[in-house]
PDB file of C-alpha atoms in Angstrom:
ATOM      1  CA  UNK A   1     127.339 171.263 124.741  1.00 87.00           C
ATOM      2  CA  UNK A   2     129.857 167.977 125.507  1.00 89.00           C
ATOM      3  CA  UNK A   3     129.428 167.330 121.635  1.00 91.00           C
ATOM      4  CA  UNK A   4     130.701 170.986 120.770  1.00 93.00           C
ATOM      5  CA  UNK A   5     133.709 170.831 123.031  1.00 94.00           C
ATOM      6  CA  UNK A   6     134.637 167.158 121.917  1.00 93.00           C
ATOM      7  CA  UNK A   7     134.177 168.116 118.232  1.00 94.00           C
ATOM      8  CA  UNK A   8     136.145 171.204 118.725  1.00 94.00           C
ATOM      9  CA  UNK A   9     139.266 170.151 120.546  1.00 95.00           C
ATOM     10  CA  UNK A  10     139.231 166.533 118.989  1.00 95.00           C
ATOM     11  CA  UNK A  11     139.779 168.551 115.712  1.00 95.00           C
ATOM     12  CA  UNK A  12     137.495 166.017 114.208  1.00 95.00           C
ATOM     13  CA  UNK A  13     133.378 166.061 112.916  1.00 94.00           C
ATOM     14  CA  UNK A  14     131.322 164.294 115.553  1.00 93.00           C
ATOM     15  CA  UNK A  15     130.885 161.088 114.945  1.00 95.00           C
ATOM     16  CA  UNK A  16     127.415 159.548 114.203  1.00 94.00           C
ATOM     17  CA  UNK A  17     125.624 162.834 114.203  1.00 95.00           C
ATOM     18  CA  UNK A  18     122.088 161.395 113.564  1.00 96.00           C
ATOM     19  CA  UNK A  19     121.893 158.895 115.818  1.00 96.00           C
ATOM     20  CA  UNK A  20     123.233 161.073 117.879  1.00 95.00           C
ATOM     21  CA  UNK A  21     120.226 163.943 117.255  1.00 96.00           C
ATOM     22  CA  UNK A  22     117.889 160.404 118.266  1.00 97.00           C
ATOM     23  CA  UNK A  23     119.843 159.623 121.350  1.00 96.00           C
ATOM     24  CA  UNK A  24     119.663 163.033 122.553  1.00 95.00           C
ATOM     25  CA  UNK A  25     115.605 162.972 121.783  1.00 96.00           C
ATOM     26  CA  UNK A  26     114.830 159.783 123.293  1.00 95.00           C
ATOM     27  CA  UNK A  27     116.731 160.690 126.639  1.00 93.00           C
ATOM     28  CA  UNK A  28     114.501 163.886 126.806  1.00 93.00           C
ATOM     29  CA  UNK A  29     111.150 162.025 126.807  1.00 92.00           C
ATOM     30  CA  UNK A  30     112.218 159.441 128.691  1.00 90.00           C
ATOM     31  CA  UNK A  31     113.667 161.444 130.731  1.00 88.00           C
ATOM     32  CA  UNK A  32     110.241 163.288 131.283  1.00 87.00           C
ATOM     33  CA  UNK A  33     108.456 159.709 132.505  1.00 82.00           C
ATOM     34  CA  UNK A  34     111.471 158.821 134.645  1.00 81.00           C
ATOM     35  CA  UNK A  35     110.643 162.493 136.455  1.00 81.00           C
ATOM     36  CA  UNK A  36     106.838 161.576 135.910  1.00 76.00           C
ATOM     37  CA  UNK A  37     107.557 159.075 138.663  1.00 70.00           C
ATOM     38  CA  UNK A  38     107.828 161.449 140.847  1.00 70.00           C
ATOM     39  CA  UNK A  39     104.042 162.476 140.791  1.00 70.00           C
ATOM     40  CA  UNK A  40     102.367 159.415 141.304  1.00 63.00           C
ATOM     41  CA  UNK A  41     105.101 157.693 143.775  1.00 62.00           C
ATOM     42  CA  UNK A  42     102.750 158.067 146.544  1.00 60.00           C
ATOM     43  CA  UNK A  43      99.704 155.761 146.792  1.00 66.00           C
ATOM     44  CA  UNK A  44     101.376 153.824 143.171  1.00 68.00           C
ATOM     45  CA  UNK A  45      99.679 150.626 142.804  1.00 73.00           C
ATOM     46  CA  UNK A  46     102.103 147.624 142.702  1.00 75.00           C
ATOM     47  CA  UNK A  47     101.185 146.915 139.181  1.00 77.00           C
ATOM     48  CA  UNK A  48     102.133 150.433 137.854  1.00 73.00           C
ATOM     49  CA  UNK A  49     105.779 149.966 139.611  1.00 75.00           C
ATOM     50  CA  UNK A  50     107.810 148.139 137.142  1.00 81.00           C
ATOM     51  CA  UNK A  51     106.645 150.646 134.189  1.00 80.00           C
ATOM     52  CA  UNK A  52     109.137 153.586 136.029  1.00 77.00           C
ATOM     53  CA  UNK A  53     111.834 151.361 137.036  1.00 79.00           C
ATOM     54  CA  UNK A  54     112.231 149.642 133.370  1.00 87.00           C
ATOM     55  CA  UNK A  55     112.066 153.194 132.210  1.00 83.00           C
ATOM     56  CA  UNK A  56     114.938 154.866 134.793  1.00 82.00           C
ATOM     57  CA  UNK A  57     117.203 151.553 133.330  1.00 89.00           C
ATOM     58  CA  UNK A  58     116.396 152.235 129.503  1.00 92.00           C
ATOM     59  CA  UNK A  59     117.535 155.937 129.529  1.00 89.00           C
ATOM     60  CA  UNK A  60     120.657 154.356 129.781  1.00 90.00           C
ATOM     61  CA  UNK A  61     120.828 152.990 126.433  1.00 93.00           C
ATOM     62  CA  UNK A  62     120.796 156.466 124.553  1.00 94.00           C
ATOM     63  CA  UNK A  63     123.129 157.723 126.808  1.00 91.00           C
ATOM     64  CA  UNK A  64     125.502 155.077 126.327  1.00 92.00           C
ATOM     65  CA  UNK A  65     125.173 155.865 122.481  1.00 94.00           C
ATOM     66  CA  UNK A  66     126.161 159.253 123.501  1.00 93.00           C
ATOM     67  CA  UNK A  67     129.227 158.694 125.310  1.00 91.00           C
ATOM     68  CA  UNK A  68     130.036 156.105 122.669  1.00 93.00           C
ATOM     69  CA  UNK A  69     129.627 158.782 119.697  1.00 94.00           C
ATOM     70  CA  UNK A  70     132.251 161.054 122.023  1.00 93.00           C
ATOM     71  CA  UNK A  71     134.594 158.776 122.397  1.00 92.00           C
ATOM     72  CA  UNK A  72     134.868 157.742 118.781  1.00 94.00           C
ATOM     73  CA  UNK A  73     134.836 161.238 117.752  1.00 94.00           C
ATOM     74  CA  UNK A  74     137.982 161.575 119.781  1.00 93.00           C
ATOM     75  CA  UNK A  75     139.507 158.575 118.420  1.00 93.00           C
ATOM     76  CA  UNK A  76     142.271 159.662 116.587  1.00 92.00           C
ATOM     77  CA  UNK A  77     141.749 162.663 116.753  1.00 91.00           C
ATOM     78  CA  UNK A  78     144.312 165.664 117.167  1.00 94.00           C
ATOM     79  CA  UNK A  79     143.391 166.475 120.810  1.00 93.00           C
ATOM     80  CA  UNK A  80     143.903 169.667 122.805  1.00 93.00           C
ATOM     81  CA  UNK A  81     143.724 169.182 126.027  1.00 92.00           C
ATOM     82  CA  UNK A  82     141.976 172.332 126.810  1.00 94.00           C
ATOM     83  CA  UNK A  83     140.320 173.072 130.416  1.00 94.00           C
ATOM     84  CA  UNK A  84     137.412 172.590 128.924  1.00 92.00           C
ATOM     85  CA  UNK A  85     137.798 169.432 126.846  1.00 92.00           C
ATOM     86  CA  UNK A  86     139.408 167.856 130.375  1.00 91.00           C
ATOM     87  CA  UNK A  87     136.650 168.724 131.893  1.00 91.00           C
ATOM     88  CA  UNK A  88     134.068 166.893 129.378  1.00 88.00           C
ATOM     89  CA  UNK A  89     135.996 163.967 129.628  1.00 87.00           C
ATOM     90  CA  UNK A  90     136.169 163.825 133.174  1.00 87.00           C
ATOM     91  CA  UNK A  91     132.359 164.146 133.067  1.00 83.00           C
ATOM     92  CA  UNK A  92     131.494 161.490 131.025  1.00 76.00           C
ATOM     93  CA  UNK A  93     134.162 158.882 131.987  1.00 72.00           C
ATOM     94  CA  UNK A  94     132.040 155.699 133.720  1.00 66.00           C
ATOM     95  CA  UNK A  95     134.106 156.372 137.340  1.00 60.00           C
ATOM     96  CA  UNK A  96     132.246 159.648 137.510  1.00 54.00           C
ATOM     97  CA  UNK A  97     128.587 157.788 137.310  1.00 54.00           C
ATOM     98  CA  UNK A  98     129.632 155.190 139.454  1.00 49.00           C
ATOM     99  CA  UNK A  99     128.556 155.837 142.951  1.00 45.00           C
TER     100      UNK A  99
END
């Protein structure tokens, strides 16, 4: 949905479509192990630990490819700064993740 909203009021094609399509896949399986987590946190041997935390840190990566296609799909771009469109930008600038 962000991609739709940035492409339309950006006036622009999105920017690195494929590896966007890949970002957008990896994120959904790992985030499918990052909410497998959730299952086995009780009783989780100490060795089996690491394997979810590593995995809630690398869903970052595709996002950040994400956010990265956005913003260079917006880059000089003829922007409208429609409610919508502020509102996709507010939601994927960093200070709204950092908490």
């Amino acid at each position: 949905m962000f991609s739709e909203v940035v492409s339309t009021f950006s006036r622009k094609r999105l920017f690195g479509y494929e590896s966007l399509v890949y970002a957008t896949a990896a994120i959904a399986i790992l985030s499918f192990t990052v909410w497998l987590h959730h299952f086995f946190t009780n009783g989780l041997q100490r060795q089996r630990q690491p394997f979810f935390g590593v995995d809630a840190m690398i869903i970052a990566v595709p996002t950040g490819v994400k956010v990265f296609n956005w913003l260079l799909t917006m880059y000089r771009g003829r922007i409208t700064f429609h409610p919508s469109m502020l509102w996709t930008v507010a939601s994927s600038s960093p200070s709204s993740s950092a908490a």
